[in-house]
Coordinates of C-alpha atoms in Angstrom, one line a residue:
M23 CA -54.6 -60.7 256.3
K24 CA -51.7 -60.7 258.7
K25 CA -52.5 -57.6 259.5
F26 CA -56.1 -57.7 260.6
L27 CA -55.2 -60.4 262.9
L28 CA -52.4 -58.2 264.9
S29 CA -54.8 -55.4 265.0
S30 CA -57.5 -57.6 266.1
F31 CA -55.2 -58.8 269.1
V32 CA -53.9 -55.0 269.9
I33 CA -57.6 -54.5 270.8
A34 CA -58.2 -57.3 272.6
T35 CA -54.9 -56.6 274.7
L36 CA -56.1 -53.4 275.4
A37 CA -59.9 -54.2 276.5
L38 CA -58.7 -56.6 278.8
T39 CA -56.3 -54.1 280.5
G40 CA -58.7 -51.8 280.4
C41 CA -60.5 -54.1 282.9
S42 CA -58.3 -54.9 285.5
K43 CA -59.2 -55.6 289.0
D44 CA -56.7 -53.0 289.9
D45 CA -58.4 -49.9 288.2
S46 CA -61.5 -48.0 289.5
P47 CA -64.3 -47.1 287.4
T48 CA -65.1 -43.6 287.3
Q49 CA -67.7 -42.3 289.1
V50 CA -70.1 -38.8 288.4
E51 CA -71.1 -37.5 291.4
A52 CA -74.7 -35.3 290.9
T53 CA -74.2 -32.0 292.2
C54 CA -77.8 -30.5 292.6
N55 CA -77.1 -27.3 291.6
D56 CA -75.3 -27.2 288.6
G57 CA -78.1 -26.5 286.2
V58 CA -77.7 -30.0 284.8
Q59 CA -79.4 -33.3 285.1
N60 CA -76.3 -35.3 285.7
G61 CA -75.5 -38.6 288.2
D62 CA -78.5 -40.4 289.0
E63 CA -80.8 -37.6 289.1
T64 CA -84.2 -37.8 287.3
G65 CA -84.1 -34.0 285.9
I66 CA -82.1 -31.1 286.2
D67 CA -81.0 -30.5 290.1
C68 CA -83.6 -32.8 291.4
G69 CA -84.3 -36.5 291.5
G70 CA -81.6 -39.1 292.3
S71 CA -79.8 -40.0 295.7
A72 CA -78.2 -37.0 296.1
C73 CA -80.7 -34.6 295.7
E74 CA -84.6 -33.5 296.4
P75 CA -87.5 -34.6 294.8
C76 CA -88.7 -33.5 291.3
A77 CA -91.5 -30.8 291.5
V78 CA -94.3 -32.1 289.9
Q79 CA -96.5 -29.9 287.6
A80 CA -99.6 -29.1 288.9
E81 CA -102.1 -30.0 286.4
K82 CA -104.8 -27.4 285.1
D83 CA -108.6 -27.7 287.3
G84 CA -110.6 -24.6 286.2
I85 CA -109.8 -23.1 289.2
I86 CA -107.1 -20.5 289.7
A87 CA -106.3 -20.2 293.7
S88 CA -102.8 -18.1 293.3
Q89 CA -100.4 -16.3 291.3
D90 CA -98.4 -19.0 290.2
D91 CA -101.6 -21.2 289.3
P92 CA -101.0 -22.8 285.7
D93 CA -104.7 -22.1 285.5
L94 CA -103.6 -18.2 285.0
D95 CA -102.6 -19.0 281.7
P96 CA -102.3 -15.8 279.4
T97 CA -102.9 -18.2 276.1
D98 CA -105.9 -19.6 278.0
L99 CA -107.5 -17.4 280.2
K100 CA -110.8 -19.0 282.3
G101 CA -111.9 -20.1 285.1
D102 CA -113.3 -19.8 288.9
V103 CA -111.0 -16.9 290.5
T104 CA -110.5 -18.0 294.4
A105 CA -107.6 -16.3 295.4
D106 CA -106.1 -12.3 294.8
V107 CA -104.5 -12.6 291.4
C108 CA -103.4 -9.6 289.2
L109 CA -103.3 -9.6 285.3
T110 CA -100.2 -8.0 284.2
A111 CA -98.9 -5.9 281.6
D112 CA -96.1 -7.3 280.0
T113 CA -98.7 -9.7 277.9
V114 CA -101.2 -9.9 275.7
W115 CA -103.9 -12.1 277.8
I116 CA -106.5 -14.4 275.6
L117 CA -109.8 -14.6 277.3
N118 CA -110.7 -18.2 276.0
G119 CA -114.1 -18.7 278.3
P120 CA -115.9 -17.6 281.4
L121 CA -113.6 -15.9 284.2
H122 CA -115.6 -15.7 287.0
V123 CA -114.3 -14.0 290.0
K124 CA -115.7 -15.5 293.2
N125 CA -116.5 -14.4 296.9
G126 CA -114.1 -13.0 298.9
A127 CA -111.4 -12.7 295.6
T128 CA -110.2 -9.7 293.7
L129 CA -108.8 -9.4 290.5
C130 CA -105.9 -7.0 290.0
I131 CA -105.7 -6.0 286.4
E132 CA -102.4 -3.6 286.0
P133 CA -102.7 0.1 283.9
G134 CA -101.5 -0.6 280.4
T135 CA -103.2 -4.6 280.1
T136 CA -105.1 -5.9 276.8
I137 CA -107.1 -9.1 277.0
K138 CA -108.7 -10.0 274.5
A139 CA -111.7 -12.3 274.2
T140 CA -111.7 -15.1 272.1
A141 CA -114.6 -14.5 269.1
G142 CA -117.2 -16.3 268.3
G143 CA -119.4 -17.2 271.0
T144 CA -121.6 -16.4 274.3
N145 CA -119.0 -18.6 276.4
V146 CA -116.5 -15.9 277.0
Y147 CA -117.3 -12.2 279.7
V148 CA -115.6 -11.8 283.0
A149 CA -118.2 -12.0 285.7
I150 CA -117.6 -10.1 289.4
E151 CA -119.6 -12.0 291.6
Q152 CA -121.4 -10.9 294.5
G153 CA -118.3 -10.6 297.6
A154 CA -115.8 -10.1 294.8
K155 CA -113.7 -7.7 293.4
I156 CA -111.9 -5.6 290.7
N157 CA -109.1 -3.4 290.5
A158 CA -108.8 -2.3 287.1
S159 CA -107.1 1.1 287.6
G160 CA -106.1 1.8 284.1
T161 CA -104.6 5.6 283.7
S162 CA -105.3 7.8 280.8
A163 CA -101.8 7.0 279.8
A164 CA -102.1 3.4 280.2
P165 CA -105.7 2.3 279.9
I166 CA -106.8 -1.1 280.3
K167 CA -108.6 -2.6 277.6
F168 CA -110.6 -5.4 276.5
T169 CA -111.4 -6.5 272.9
S170 CA -111.6 -9.1 270.5
S171 CA -109.0 -11.8 268.9
A172 CA -110.2 -11.9 265.6
A173 CA -108.4 -10.1 262.6
N174 CA -111.5 -8.4 261.6
P175 CA -113.8 -7.8 265.0
R176 CA -117.0 -6.8 264.9
S177 CA -119.8 -6.0 267.8
G178 CA -120.8 -9.7 269.8
D179 CA -117.4 -11.0 269.2
W180 CA -117.7 -12.1 273.0
G181 CA -120.0 -11.1 276.1
G182 CA -119.1 -8.4 278.1
I183 CA -118.4 -7.4 281.6
L184 CA -120.8 -8.2 284.6
L185 CA -120.7 -6.4 288.3
I186 CA -123.0 -8.7 290.3
G187 CA -123.6 -6.4 294.0
K188 CA -125.9 -7.1 297.2
A189 CA -127.4 -3.2 296.7
P190 CA -130.9 -3.3 296.8
I191 CA -133.2 -3.6 294.1
S192 CA -137.0 -3.0 293.1
G193 CA -139.5 -5.1 295.3
G194 CA -136.3 -6.1 297.3
G195 CA -135.1 -9.4 298.0
T196 CA -132.6 -10.5 295.1
A197 CA -133.4 -12.2 291.1
T198 CA -130.8 -14.0 288.9
T199 CA -128.9 -12.0 286.1
E200 CA -130.2 -12.3 282.8
V201 CA -127.4 -14.2 281.1
V202 CA -125.1 -16.4 283.4
D203 CA -127.6 -17.2 286.5
L204 CA -126.0 -15.7 289.5
T205 CA -127.6 -14.0 292.1
Y206 CA -127.3 -10.5 292.6
G207 CA -129.3 -7.9 294.9
G208 CA -130.0 -7.6 298.9
T209 CA -129.8 -4.6 301.2
T210 CA -126.0 -3.8 301.3
S211 CA -126.6 0.4 299.2
N212 CA -122.6 0.3 300.3
D213 CA -121.9 -2.7 298.9
N214 CA -118.4 -2.6 297.5
S215 CA -117.5 -4.3 294.2
G216 CA -113.8 -2.8 293.7
V217 CA -112.7 -0.2 291.4
M218 CA -112.8 0.5 287.5
K219 CA -111.1 3.4 285.9
Y220 CA -109.7 3.7 282.5
V221 CA -111.2 0.9 281.0
E222 CA -112.5 0.3 277.6
A223 CA -114.6 -2.7 276.3
S224 CA -114.9 -3.3 272.5
Y225 CA -116.6 -5.4 270.5
T226 CA -119.3 -6.8 273.2
G227 CA -122.5 -7.6 272.8
A228 CA -123.0 -11.1 272.2
R229 CA -126.3 -12.9 271.8
I230 CA -127.6 -15.8 273.9
N231 CA -131.1 -15.5 272.3
G232 CA -133.7 -13.3 271.2
D233 CA -134.4 -12.5 274.6
K234 CA -131.1 -12.8 276.7
E235 CA -127.7 -10.8 275.6
F236 CA -124.9 -9.4 276.9
N237 CA -124.1 -5.9 277.0
G238 CA -120.6 -4.1 277.2
I239 CA -120.6 -3.4 281.2
T240 CA -123.6 -4.3 283.4
F241 CA -124.1 -3.5 286.6
Y242 CA -126.3 -6.2 288.7
G243 CA -127.2 -4.6 292.1
V244 CA -123.7 -3.1 292.1
G245 CA -123.5 -0.9 295.6
N246 CA -122.1 3.0 295.8
E247 CA -118.4 2.1 297.6
T248 CA -117.7 0.7 294.2
V249 CA -115.3 3.3 292.0
I250 CA -117.0 3.8 288.2
E251 CA -114.7 6.7 285.9
N252 CA -113.5 7.1 282.7
L253 CA -115.1 3.9 280.8
A254 CA -115.3 3.6 277.1
V255 CA -117.8 0.6 274.9
F256 CA -117.0 0.9 271.8
Y257 CA -119.2 -1.5 268.7
G258 CA -121.8 -3.2 271.4
D259 CA -124.1 -5.8 269.8
D260 CA -126.8 -4.9 272.6
D261 CA -126.3 -1.9 275.2
A262 CA -123.3 -0.2 276.2
Y263 CA -124.3 0.3 279.8
E264 CA -127.1 -1.1 281.8
F265 CA -127.6 -1.1 285.3
F266 CA -130.4 -3.4 287.4
G267 CA -130.6 -1.9 290.5
G268 CA -128.4 -1.1 292.8
T269 CA -126.9 2.2 294.4
V270 CA -123.7 2.8 292.0
N271 CA -122.6 6.0 291.2
V272 CA -120.9 6.4 287.6
K273 CA -118.3 9.4 286.1
N274 CA -117.2 10.0 282.5
L275 CA -118.5 7.1 280.5
M276 CA -118.7 7.0 276.8
S277 CA -120.6 5.0 274.2
V278 CA -119.8 4.5 270.4
N279 CA -121.7 3.2 267.7
I280 CA -124.2 0.9 270.5
K281 CA -126.8 -1.2 268.2
D282 CA -129.2 -0.4 271.5
D283 CA -129.4 1.4 274.1
M284 CA -126.5 3.7 274.4
F285 CA -127.3 4.2 278.2
D286 CA -129.9 1.9 280.6
W287 CA -131.0 1.4 283.8
T288 CA -134.3 -0.6 285.0
Q289 CA -135.3 -2.6 288.5
G290 CA -134.9 -0.2 290.7
W291 CA -131.3 2.0 289.6
T292 CA -130.9 5.0 292.2
G293 CA -127.0 5.9 291.8
T294 CA -125.7 9.2 290.0
A295 CA -124.1 9.4 286.6
T296 CA -122.0 12.9 285.4
N297 CA -120.8 12.9 282.0
L298 CA -122.6 10.5 279.9
Y299 CA -121.1 10.7 276.0
G300 CA -123.0 8.9 273.1
L301 CA -122.9 8.8 269.6
R302 CA -123.3 7.0 266.8
E303 CA -121.0 7.7 263.5
A304 CA -122.6 8.5 260.0
N305 CA -121.5 5.4 258.5
Y306 CA -122.7 3.2 261.3
T307 CA -126.2 0.8 260.3
S308 CA -126.3 -1.7 262.6
I309 CA -129.3 -1.3 264.9
T310 CA -132.0 -3.3 267.3
E311 CA -135.9 -2.5 266.7
D312 CA -135.7 0.1 269.5
P313 CA -132.1 1.9 269.7
R314 CA -132.5 4.6 272.1
G315 CA -129.8 6.9 273.8
L316 CA -131.4 6.8 276.9
E317 CA -133.6 4.2 278.2
G318 CA -134.8 4.0 281.5
D319 CA -137.3 1.4 283.1
G320 CA -138.5 1.9 286.7
N321 CA -138.9 -1.9 287.1
L322 CA -138.0 -4.9 285.0
D323 CA -139.5 -5.0 282.0
G324 CA -142.5 -3.6 283.0
N325 CA -144.2 -6.7 284.7
S326 CA -143.7 -5.4 288.4
P327 CA -145.5 -1.1 288.2
G328 CA -146.8 -2.3 291.9
D329 CA -142.8 -2.7 293.0
S330 CA -141.3 -1.0 295.8
G331 CA -137.9 1.1 295.0
Q332 CA -137.8 1.8 291.7
S333 CA -135.5 3.3 289.6
N334 CA -134.9 7.2 290.3
P335 CA -131.4 8.0 289.3
T336 CA -130.1 11.8 288.7
I337 CA -127.8 12.2 285.5
N338 CA -125.4 15.6 285.6
G339 CA -124.3 16.1 282.4
L340 CA -124.9 14.0 279.0
V341 CA -124.3 14.4 275.6
L342 CA -126.5 12.2 273.0
I343 CA -125.5 12.7 269.2
N344 CA -127.1 10.5 266.5
G345 CA -125.2 10.9 263.4
A346 CA -126.5 7.7 261.5
V347 CA -128.9 8.3 258.8
I348 CA -130.7 4.4 260.6
E349 CA -134.0 6.0 262.6
M350 CA -133.4 5.7 266.5
A351 CA -136.5 5.3 268.2
D352 CA -135.9 7.8 270.5
M353 CA -132.9 9.9 271.6
I354 CA -134.6 9.5 275.8
K355 CA -136.8 7.4 276.5
V356 CA -138.3 7.4 280.3
R357 CA -140.9 4.7 281.5
R358 CA -142.1 2.0 283.4
G359 CA -142.6 3.5 286.6
S360 CA -139.0 5.5 286.2
G361 CA -138.3 9.1 287.8
L362 CA -135.1 10.7 286.3
T363 CA -133.8 14.1 287.4
L364 CA -131.8 15.4 284.0
T365 CA -129.3 18.2 284.1
N366 CA -127.0 19.4 281.7
A367 CA -127.9 17.4 278.8
Y368 CA -127.5 18.2 275.2
V369 CA -129.2 16.7 272.7
A370 CA -128.3 16.5 268.6
F371 CA -128.1 15.2 265.2
A372 CA -124.4 15.1 263.5
N373 CA -125.9 14.4 259.8
P374 CA -128.7 16.4 257.8
N375 CA -130.0 12.7 257.5
A376 CA -130.1 11.5 260.7
K377 CA -133.6 11.2 262.6
A378 CA -135.2 9.5 265.9
A379 CA -138.9 8.7 266.4
D380 CA -139.1 11.0 269.0
F381 CA -136.5 13.3 271.4
I382 CA -137.8 13.1 274.3
D383 CA -141.0 10.0 275.3
L384 CA -142.0 9.8 279.2
T385 CA -145.4 7.6 277.6
D386 CA -145.1 3.1 277.2
S387 CA -148.0 0.5 276.9
K388 CA -146.8 -0.8 280.9
G389 CA -146.3 2.1 282.4
D390 CA -145.2 5.9 282.0
A391 CA -142.5 7.3 283.7
K392 CA -143.0 8.9 287.1
G393 CA -144.0 11.8 285.9
S394 CA -143.4 13.2 289.5
L395 CA -140.1 12.1 289.8
V396 CA -139.4 13.7 286.1
N397 CA -137.3 17.0 286.4
L398 CA -135.4 17.1 283.0
S399 CA -133.4 20.2 281.5
V400 CA -132.0 19.8 277.7
V401 CA -130.6 21.7 275.4
G402 CA -131.9 20.3 272.1
D403 CA -129.8 21.4 268.6
S404 CA -132.7 22.4 266.6
S405 CA -130.2 23.6 264.1
T406 CA -129.3 19.7 263.8
G407 CA -132.5 19.1 262.4
L408 CA -134.1 17.6 265.5
D409 CA -137.2 18.7 266.5
I410 CA -137.2 20.0 270.5
A411 CA -140.9 20.3 270.5
D412 CA -141.4 16.4 269.9
I413 CA -142.0 15.3 273.5
K414 CA -144.5 13.1 275.2
T415 CA -144.9 13.6 279.0
T416 CA -146.9 12.7 281.4
L417 CA -149.3 15.8 283.6
D418 CA -147.2 16.1 286.5
A419 CA -143.8 16.1 284.7
T420 CA -141.3 19.1 284.6
I421 CA -139.7 19.3 281.0
N422 CA -137.1 22.5 280.4
V423 CA -136.2 22.1 277.0
T424 CA -134.1 25.5 274.6
D425 CA -132.4 25.5 271.6
G426 CA -128.9 26.0 272.1
T427 CA -125.4 24.6 270.0
V428 CA -122.9 23.8 272.7
P429 CA -122.9 19.8 273.7
T430 CA -122.6 20.0 277.9
V431 CA -119.6 17.5 278.3
S432 CA -116.4 18.6 277.0
R433 CA -115.4 15.4 274.6
D434 CA -111.5 16.2 276.3
L435 CA -112.7 13.9 279.0
F436 CA -112.4 11.1 276.4
N437 CA -108.9 11.7 274.9
W438 CA -107.6 8.7 277.3
T439 CA -109.5 6.9 274.5
G440 CA -107.5 7.8 271.2
Y441 CA -110.7 8.0 269.8
V442 CA -111.0 10.7 266.6
F443 CA -114.3 12.7 266.8
E444 CA -116.2 13.9 263.2

């Protein structure tokens, strides 16, 4: 007991001594540059009596207005792009909703960048609106890849890529896009929507309903100052590529295992396509009711046969190969007032059981092709089972079909995709 009392006394004495008026309390000064929250700082090197106020973390608002905007989030990419920004190749970007590039802004995508679209919805896509640009300049060694985020991806997992310009469409004026209600068309033939080079888009084509669906890459009224080269679309639930009017020229486009049309145009497209390569593999069984290699309409859905400025594109270099046993409707279908100049084309089957309802068909219940503007030069490979005499034509069309076995577009143009040809 005595020992306890003594200890208590000593402790009390020490406490009183430490609080004497002769001693000053220890002060910890804020340094504002030591990487530590100290003194009266309210954050690390910020706030308090001696430091600058702490920065307030910006909240997401759905608008991407700068490169350091919180909405430019690699894990949750979506929103309206209103300034020039870049998707960098040092991370995988998750496209989680609609990404609209607005008038005056440019979306840059570095070579080698991968964008994974969240699977399962029609509200996941990229739209380059009128007056906006995309600068997706991949390289053969570092292509840009858009794909699905699904562990087991399939066609239709996400929407696709839409380029929307101010170039003319049939009938003049403007129109509204099929899927996201954006204005396209105008009078600017040399409109510029930017650059797309060495870009892949896979598992596209989400369907909104039976009449509206996304394509892999869609060109709405895109002008001829836009640069489109070396693109590939794999596994699409609708078309690989579709042109709604415009004057854009394209080069080296590949289409593999597309449920509907490999290459499609309508509403007054008058551009030039160089080196198109489309194929369906032997084990591919997905189809719409009328899948085609080429499908060309002069006006939208054949509902405006009197429109001025109907489609009349030029295609120099085309390969269409059907290896699937599921029948295609037509290998080449041109109709509804469209013209077409086609040279260096090759059409074949790659399976003894492959077939198509028609080799070439220029007729349609809503209007035949504009025969006076149709000039086709095609090599048909009868050794593969293709009936090269199966042609439905109009009186004034010029069609020159020869039998041959040599494709007119080299596979080597698409080595950059890594695709292994059968």
